[in-house]
PDB file of C-alpha atoms and ligand atoms in Angstrom:
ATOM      1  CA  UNK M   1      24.181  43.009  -6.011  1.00  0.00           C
ATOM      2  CA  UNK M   2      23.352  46.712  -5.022  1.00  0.00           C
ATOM      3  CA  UNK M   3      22.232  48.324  -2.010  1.00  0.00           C
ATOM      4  CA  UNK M   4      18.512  47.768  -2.164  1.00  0.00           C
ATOM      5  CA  UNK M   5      18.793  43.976  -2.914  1.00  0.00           C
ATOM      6  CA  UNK M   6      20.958  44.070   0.649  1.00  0.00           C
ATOM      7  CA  UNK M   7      18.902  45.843   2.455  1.00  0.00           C
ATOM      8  CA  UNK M   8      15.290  44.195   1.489  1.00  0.00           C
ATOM      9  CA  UNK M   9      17.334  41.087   2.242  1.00  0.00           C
ATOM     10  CA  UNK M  10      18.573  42.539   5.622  1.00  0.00           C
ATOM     11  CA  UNK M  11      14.865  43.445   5.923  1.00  0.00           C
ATOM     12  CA  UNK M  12      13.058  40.552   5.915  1.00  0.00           C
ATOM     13  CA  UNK M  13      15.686  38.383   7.138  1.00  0.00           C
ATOM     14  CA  UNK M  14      15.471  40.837  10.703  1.00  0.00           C
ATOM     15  CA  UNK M  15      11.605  40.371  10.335  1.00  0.00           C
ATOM     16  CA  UNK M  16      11.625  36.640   9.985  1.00  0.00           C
ATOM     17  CA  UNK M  17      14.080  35.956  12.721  1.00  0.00           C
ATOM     18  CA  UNK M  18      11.918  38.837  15.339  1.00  0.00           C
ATOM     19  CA  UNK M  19       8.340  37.932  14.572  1.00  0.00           C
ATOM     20  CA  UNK M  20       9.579  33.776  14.662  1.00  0.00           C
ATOM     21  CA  UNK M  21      11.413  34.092  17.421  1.00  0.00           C
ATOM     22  CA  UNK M  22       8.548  35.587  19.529  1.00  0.00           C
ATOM     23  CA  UNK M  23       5.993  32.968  17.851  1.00  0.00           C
ATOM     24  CA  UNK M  24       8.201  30.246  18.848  1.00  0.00           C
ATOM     25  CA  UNK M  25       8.337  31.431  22.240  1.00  0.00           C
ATOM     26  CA  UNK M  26       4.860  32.625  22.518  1.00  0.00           C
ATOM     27  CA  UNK M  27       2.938  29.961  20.700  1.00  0.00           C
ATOM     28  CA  UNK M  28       5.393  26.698  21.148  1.00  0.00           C
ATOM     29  CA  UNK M  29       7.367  27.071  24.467  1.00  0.00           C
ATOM     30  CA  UNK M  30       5.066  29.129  27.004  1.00  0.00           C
ATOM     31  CA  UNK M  31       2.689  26.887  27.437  1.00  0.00           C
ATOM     32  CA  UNK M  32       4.890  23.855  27.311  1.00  0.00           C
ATOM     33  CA  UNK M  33       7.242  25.807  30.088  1.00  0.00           C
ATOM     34  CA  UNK M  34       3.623  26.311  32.007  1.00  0.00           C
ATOM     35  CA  UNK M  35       3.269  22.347  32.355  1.00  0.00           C
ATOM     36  CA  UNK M  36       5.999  21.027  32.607  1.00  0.00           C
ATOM     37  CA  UNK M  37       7.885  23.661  34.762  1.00  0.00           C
ATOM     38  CA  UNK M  38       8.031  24.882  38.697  1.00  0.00           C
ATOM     39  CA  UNK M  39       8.834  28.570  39.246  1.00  0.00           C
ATOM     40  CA  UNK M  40      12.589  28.072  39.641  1.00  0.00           C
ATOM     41  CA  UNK M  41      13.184  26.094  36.993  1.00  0.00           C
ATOM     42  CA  UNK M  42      10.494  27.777  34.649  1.00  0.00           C
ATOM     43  CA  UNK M  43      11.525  31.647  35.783  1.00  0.00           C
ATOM     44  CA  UNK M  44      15.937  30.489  35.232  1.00  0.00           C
ATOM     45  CA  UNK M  45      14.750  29.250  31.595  1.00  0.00           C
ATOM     46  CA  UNK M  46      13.219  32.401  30.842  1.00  0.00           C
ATOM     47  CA  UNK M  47      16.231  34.328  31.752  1.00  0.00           C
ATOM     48  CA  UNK M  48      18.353  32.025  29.499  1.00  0.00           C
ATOM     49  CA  UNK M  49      16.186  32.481  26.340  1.00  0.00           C
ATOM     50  CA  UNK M  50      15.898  36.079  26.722  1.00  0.00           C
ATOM     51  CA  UNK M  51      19.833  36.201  27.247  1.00  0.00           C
ATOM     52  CA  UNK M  52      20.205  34.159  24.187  1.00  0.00           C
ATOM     53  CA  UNK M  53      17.050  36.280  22.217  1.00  0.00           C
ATOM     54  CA  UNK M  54      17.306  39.573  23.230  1.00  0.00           C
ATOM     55  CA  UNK M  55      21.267  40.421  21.587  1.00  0.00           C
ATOM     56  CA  UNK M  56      19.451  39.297  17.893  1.00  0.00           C
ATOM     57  CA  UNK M  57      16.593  41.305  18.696  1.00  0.00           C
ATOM     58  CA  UNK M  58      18.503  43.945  18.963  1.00  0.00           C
ATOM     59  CA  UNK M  59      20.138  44.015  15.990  1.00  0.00           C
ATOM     60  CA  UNK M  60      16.585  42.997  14.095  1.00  0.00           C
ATOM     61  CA  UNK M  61      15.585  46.663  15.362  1.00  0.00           C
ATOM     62  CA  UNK M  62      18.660  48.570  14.353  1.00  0.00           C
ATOM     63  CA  UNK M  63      18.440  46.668  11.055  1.00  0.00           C
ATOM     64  CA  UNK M  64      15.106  47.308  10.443  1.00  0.00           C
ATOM     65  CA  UNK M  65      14.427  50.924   9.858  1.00  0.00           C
ATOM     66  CA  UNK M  66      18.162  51.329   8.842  1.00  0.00           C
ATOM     67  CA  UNK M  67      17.274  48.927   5.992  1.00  0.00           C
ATOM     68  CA  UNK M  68      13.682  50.766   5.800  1.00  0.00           C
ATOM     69  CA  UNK M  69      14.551  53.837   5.271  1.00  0.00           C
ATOM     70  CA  UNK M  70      17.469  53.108   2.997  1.00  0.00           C
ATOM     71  CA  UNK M  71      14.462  51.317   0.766  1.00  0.00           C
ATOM     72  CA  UNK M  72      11.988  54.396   0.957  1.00  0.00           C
ATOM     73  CA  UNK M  73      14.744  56.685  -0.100  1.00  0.00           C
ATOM     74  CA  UNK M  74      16.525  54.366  -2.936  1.00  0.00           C
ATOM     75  CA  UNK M  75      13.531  53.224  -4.253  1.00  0.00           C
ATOM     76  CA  UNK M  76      10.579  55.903  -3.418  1.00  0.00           C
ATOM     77  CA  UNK M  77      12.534  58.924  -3.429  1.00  0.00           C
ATOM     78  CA  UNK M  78      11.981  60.200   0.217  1.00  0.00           C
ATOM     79  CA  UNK M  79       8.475  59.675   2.329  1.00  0.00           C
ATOM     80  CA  UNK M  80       6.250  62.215   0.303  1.00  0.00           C
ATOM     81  CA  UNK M  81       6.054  59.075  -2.875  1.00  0.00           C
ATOM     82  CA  UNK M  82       5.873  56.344  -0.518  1.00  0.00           C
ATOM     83  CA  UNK M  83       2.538  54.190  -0.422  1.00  0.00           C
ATOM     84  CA  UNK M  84      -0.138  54.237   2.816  1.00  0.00           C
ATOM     85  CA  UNK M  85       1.173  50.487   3.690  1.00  0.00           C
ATOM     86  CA  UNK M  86       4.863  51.632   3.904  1.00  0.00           C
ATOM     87  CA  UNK M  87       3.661  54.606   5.929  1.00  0.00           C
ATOM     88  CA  UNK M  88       1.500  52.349   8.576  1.00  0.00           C
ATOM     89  CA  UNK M  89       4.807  49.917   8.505  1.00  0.00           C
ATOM     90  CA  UNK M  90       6.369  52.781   9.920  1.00  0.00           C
ATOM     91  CA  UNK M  91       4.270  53.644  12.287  1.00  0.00           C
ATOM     92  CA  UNK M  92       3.657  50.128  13.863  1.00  0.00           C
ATOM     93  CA  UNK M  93       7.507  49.164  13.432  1.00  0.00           C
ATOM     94  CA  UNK M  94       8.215  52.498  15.570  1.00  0.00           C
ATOM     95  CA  UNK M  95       5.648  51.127  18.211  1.00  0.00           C
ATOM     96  CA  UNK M  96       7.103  47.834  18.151  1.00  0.00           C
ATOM     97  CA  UNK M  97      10.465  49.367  18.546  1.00  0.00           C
ATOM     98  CA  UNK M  98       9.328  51.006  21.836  1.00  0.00           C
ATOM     99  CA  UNK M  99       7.630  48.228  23.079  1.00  0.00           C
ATOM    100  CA  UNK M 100      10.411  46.453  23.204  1.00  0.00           C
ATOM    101  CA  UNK M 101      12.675  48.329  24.406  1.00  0.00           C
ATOM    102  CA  UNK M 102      10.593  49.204  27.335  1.00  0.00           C
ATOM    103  CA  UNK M 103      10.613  45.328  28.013  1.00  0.00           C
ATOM    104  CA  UNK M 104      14.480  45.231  27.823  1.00  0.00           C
ATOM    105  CA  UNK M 105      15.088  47.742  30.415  1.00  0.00           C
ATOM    106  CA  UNK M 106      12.694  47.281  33.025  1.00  0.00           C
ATOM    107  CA  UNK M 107      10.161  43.632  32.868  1.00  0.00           C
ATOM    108  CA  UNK M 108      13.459  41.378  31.571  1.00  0.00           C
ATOM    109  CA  UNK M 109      16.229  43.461  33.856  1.00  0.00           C
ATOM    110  CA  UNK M 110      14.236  42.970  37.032  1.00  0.00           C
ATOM    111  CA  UNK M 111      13.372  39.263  35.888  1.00  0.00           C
ATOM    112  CA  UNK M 112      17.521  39.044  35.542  1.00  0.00           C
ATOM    113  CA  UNK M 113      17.724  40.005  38.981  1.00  0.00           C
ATOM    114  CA  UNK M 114      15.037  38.938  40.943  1.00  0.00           C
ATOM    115  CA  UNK M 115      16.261  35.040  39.050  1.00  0.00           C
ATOM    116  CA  UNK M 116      19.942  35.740  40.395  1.00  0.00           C
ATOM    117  CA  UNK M 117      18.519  36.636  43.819  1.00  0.00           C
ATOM    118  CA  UNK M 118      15.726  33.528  43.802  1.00  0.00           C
ATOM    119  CA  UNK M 119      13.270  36.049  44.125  1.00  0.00           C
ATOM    120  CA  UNK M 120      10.650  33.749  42.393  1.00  0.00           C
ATOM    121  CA  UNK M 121       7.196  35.981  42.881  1.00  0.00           C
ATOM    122  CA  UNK M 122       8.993  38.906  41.815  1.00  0.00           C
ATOM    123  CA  UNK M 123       9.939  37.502  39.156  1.00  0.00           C
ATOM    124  CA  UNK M 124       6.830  35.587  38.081  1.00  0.00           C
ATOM    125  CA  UNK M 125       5.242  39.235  38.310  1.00  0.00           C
ATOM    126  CA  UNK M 126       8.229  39.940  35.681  1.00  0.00           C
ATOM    127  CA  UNK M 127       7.883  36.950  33.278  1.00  0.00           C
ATOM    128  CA  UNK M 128       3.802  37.889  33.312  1.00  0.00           C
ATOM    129  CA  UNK M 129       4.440  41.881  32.276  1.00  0.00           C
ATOM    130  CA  UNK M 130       7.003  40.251  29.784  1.00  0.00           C
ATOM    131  CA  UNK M 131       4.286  37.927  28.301  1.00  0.00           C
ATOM    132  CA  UNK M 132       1.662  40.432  27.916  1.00  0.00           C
ATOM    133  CA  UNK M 133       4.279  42.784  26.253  1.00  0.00           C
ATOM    134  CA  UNK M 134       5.431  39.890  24.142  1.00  0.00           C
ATOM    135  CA  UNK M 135       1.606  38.888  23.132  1.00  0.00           C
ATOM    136  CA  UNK M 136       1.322  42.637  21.648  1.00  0.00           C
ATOM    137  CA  UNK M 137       4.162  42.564  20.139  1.00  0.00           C
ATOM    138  CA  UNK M 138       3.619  39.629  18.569  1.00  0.00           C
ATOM    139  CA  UNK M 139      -0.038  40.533  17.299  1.00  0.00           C
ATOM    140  CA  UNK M 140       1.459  43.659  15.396  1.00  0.00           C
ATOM    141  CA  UNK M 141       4.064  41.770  14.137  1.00  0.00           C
ATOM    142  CA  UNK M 142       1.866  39.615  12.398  1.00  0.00           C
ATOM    143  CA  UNK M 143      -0.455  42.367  11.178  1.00  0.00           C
ATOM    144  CA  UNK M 144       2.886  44.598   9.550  1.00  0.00           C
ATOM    145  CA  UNK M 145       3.786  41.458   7.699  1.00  0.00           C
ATOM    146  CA  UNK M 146       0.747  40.973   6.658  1.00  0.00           C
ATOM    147  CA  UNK M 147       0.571  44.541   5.810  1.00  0.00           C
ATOM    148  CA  UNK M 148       3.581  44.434   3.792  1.00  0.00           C
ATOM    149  CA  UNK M 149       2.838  41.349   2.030  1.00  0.00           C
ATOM    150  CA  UNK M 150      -0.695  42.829   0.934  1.00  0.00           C
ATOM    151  CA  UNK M 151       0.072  45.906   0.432  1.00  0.00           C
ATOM    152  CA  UNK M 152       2.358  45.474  -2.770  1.00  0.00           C
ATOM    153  CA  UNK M 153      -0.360  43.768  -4.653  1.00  0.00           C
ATOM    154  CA  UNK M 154      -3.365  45.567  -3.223  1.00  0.00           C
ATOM    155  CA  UNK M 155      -4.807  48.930  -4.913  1.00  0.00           C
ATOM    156  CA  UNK M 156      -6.485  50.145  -1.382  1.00  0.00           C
ATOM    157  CA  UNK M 157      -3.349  50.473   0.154  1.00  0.00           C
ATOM    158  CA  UNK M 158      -1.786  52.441  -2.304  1.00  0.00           C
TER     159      UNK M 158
HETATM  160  C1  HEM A   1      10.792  50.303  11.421  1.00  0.00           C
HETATM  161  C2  HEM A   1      10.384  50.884  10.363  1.00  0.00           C
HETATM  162  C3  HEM A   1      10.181  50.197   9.014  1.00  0.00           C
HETATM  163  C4  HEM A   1      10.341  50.811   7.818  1.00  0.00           C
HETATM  164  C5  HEM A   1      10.746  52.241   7.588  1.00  0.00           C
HETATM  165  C6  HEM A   1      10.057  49.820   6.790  1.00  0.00           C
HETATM  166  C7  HEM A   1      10.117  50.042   5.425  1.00  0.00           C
HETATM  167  C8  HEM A   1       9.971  49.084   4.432  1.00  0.00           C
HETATM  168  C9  HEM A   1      10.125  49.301   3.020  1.00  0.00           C
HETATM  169  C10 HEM A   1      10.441  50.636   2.378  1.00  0.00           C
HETATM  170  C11 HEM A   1       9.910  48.135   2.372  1.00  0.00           C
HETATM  171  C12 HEM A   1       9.951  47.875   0.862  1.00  0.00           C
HETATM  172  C13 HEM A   1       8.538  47.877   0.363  1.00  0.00           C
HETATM  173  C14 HEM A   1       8.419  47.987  -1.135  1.00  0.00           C
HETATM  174  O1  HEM A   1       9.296  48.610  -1.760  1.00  0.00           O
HETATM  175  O2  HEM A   1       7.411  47.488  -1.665  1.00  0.00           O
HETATM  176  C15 HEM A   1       9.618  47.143   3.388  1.00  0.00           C
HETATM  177  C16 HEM A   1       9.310  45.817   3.126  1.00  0.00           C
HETATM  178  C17 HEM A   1       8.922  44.913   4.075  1.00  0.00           C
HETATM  179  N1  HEM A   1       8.879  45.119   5.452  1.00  0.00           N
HETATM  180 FE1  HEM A   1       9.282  46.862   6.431  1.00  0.00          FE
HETATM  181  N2  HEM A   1       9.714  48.634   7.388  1.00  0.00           N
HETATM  182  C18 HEM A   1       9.786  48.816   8.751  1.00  0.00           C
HETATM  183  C19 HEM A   1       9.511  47.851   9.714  1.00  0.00           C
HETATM  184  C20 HEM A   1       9.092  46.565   9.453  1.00  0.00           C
HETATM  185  C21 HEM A   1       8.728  45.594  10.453  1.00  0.00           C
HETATM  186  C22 HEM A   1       8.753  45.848  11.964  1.00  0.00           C
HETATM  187  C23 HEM A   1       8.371  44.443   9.797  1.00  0.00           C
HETATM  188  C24 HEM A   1       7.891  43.135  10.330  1.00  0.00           C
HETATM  189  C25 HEM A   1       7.550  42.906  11.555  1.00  0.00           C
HETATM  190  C26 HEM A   1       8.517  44.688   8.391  1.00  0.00           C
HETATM  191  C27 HEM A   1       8.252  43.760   7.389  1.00  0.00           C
HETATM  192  C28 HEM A   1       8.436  43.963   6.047  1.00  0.00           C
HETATM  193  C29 HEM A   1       8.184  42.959   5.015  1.00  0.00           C
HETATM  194  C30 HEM A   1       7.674  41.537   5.252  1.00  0.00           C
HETATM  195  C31 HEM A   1       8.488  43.564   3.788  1.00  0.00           C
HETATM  196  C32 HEM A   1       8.412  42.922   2.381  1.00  0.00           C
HETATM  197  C33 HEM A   1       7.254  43.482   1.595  1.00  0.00           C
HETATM  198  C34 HEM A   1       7.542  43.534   0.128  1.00  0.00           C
HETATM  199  O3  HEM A   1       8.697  43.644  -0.285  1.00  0.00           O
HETATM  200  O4  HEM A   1       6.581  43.506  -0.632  1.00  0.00           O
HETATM  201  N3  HEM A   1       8.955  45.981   8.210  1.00  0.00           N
HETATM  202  N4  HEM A   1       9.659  47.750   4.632  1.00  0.00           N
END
């Protein structure tokens, strides 16, 4: 197997586990949480799954442009051959990057906190920045892979 084969692999095994992991959180546990959960017990869960989430997320965005720009330069040749969909993949992967770590080092720290202290509307003003963070996220994430997947096949995007 060479080095491509690895890293496409790499690839869209960090992009599977990322995008998932916020859908399942998003889309499957939020609201569920919402219900069925009062601040103390809701806000501590949070903190756990981000504990658990955020260490894998991290290595999705290492892995991803390491892996992405091993591919543009293996396969393409550098960025001046690369196709407009690989370009916006970039672009919105860079954003994503920031976006989350932005929510690593100041919504989810001060949620850490504010849980250890039982700070509970501090943190419910934490979990709230998180979600909207997470919902854009999210959105692009589904748009690059989308993106991705079209642009292969699709002459306009060329
Ligand atoms: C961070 C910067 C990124 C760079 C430089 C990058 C670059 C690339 C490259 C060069 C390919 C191979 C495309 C081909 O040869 O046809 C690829 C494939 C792919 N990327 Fe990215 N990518 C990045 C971020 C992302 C992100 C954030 C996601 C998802 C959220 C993503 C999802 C995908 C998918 C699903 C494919 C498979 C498409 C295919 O092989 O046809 N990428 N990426």
């Amino acid at each position: 197997m060479d080095l491509k084969a690895i890293s496409l692999t790499l690839h869209l095994l960090s992009a599977v586990i990322w995008v998932g992991g916020m859908f399942f959180a998003y889309m499957i546990l939020r609201p569920i949480a919402g219900q069925q959960l009062e601040p103390p017990q809701r806000l501590s869960l949070w903190a756990g799954v981000f504990k658990k989430f955020f260490p894998i997320v991290w290595l999705s965005v290492v892995l991803l442009p390491l892996t992405g720009y091993n591919l543009i330069f293996s396969v393409w040749g550098g960025f001046a051959a690369v196709p407009l969909y690989i370009h916006i993949m970039n672009g919105l992967g860079i954003v994503m990057i920031l976006i989350y770590m932005h929510v690593f080092f100041a919504p989810y720290k001060r949620l850490a906190q504010a849980v250890a202290i039982q700070d509970w509307p501090t943190g419910g003003k934490k979990l709230n920045q998180i979600r909207q963070l997470i919902a854009i996220n999210l959105t692009i994430g589904i748009i690059v892979i989308c993106i991705a997947g079209l642009g292969r096949y699709t002459s306009f995007m060329i």
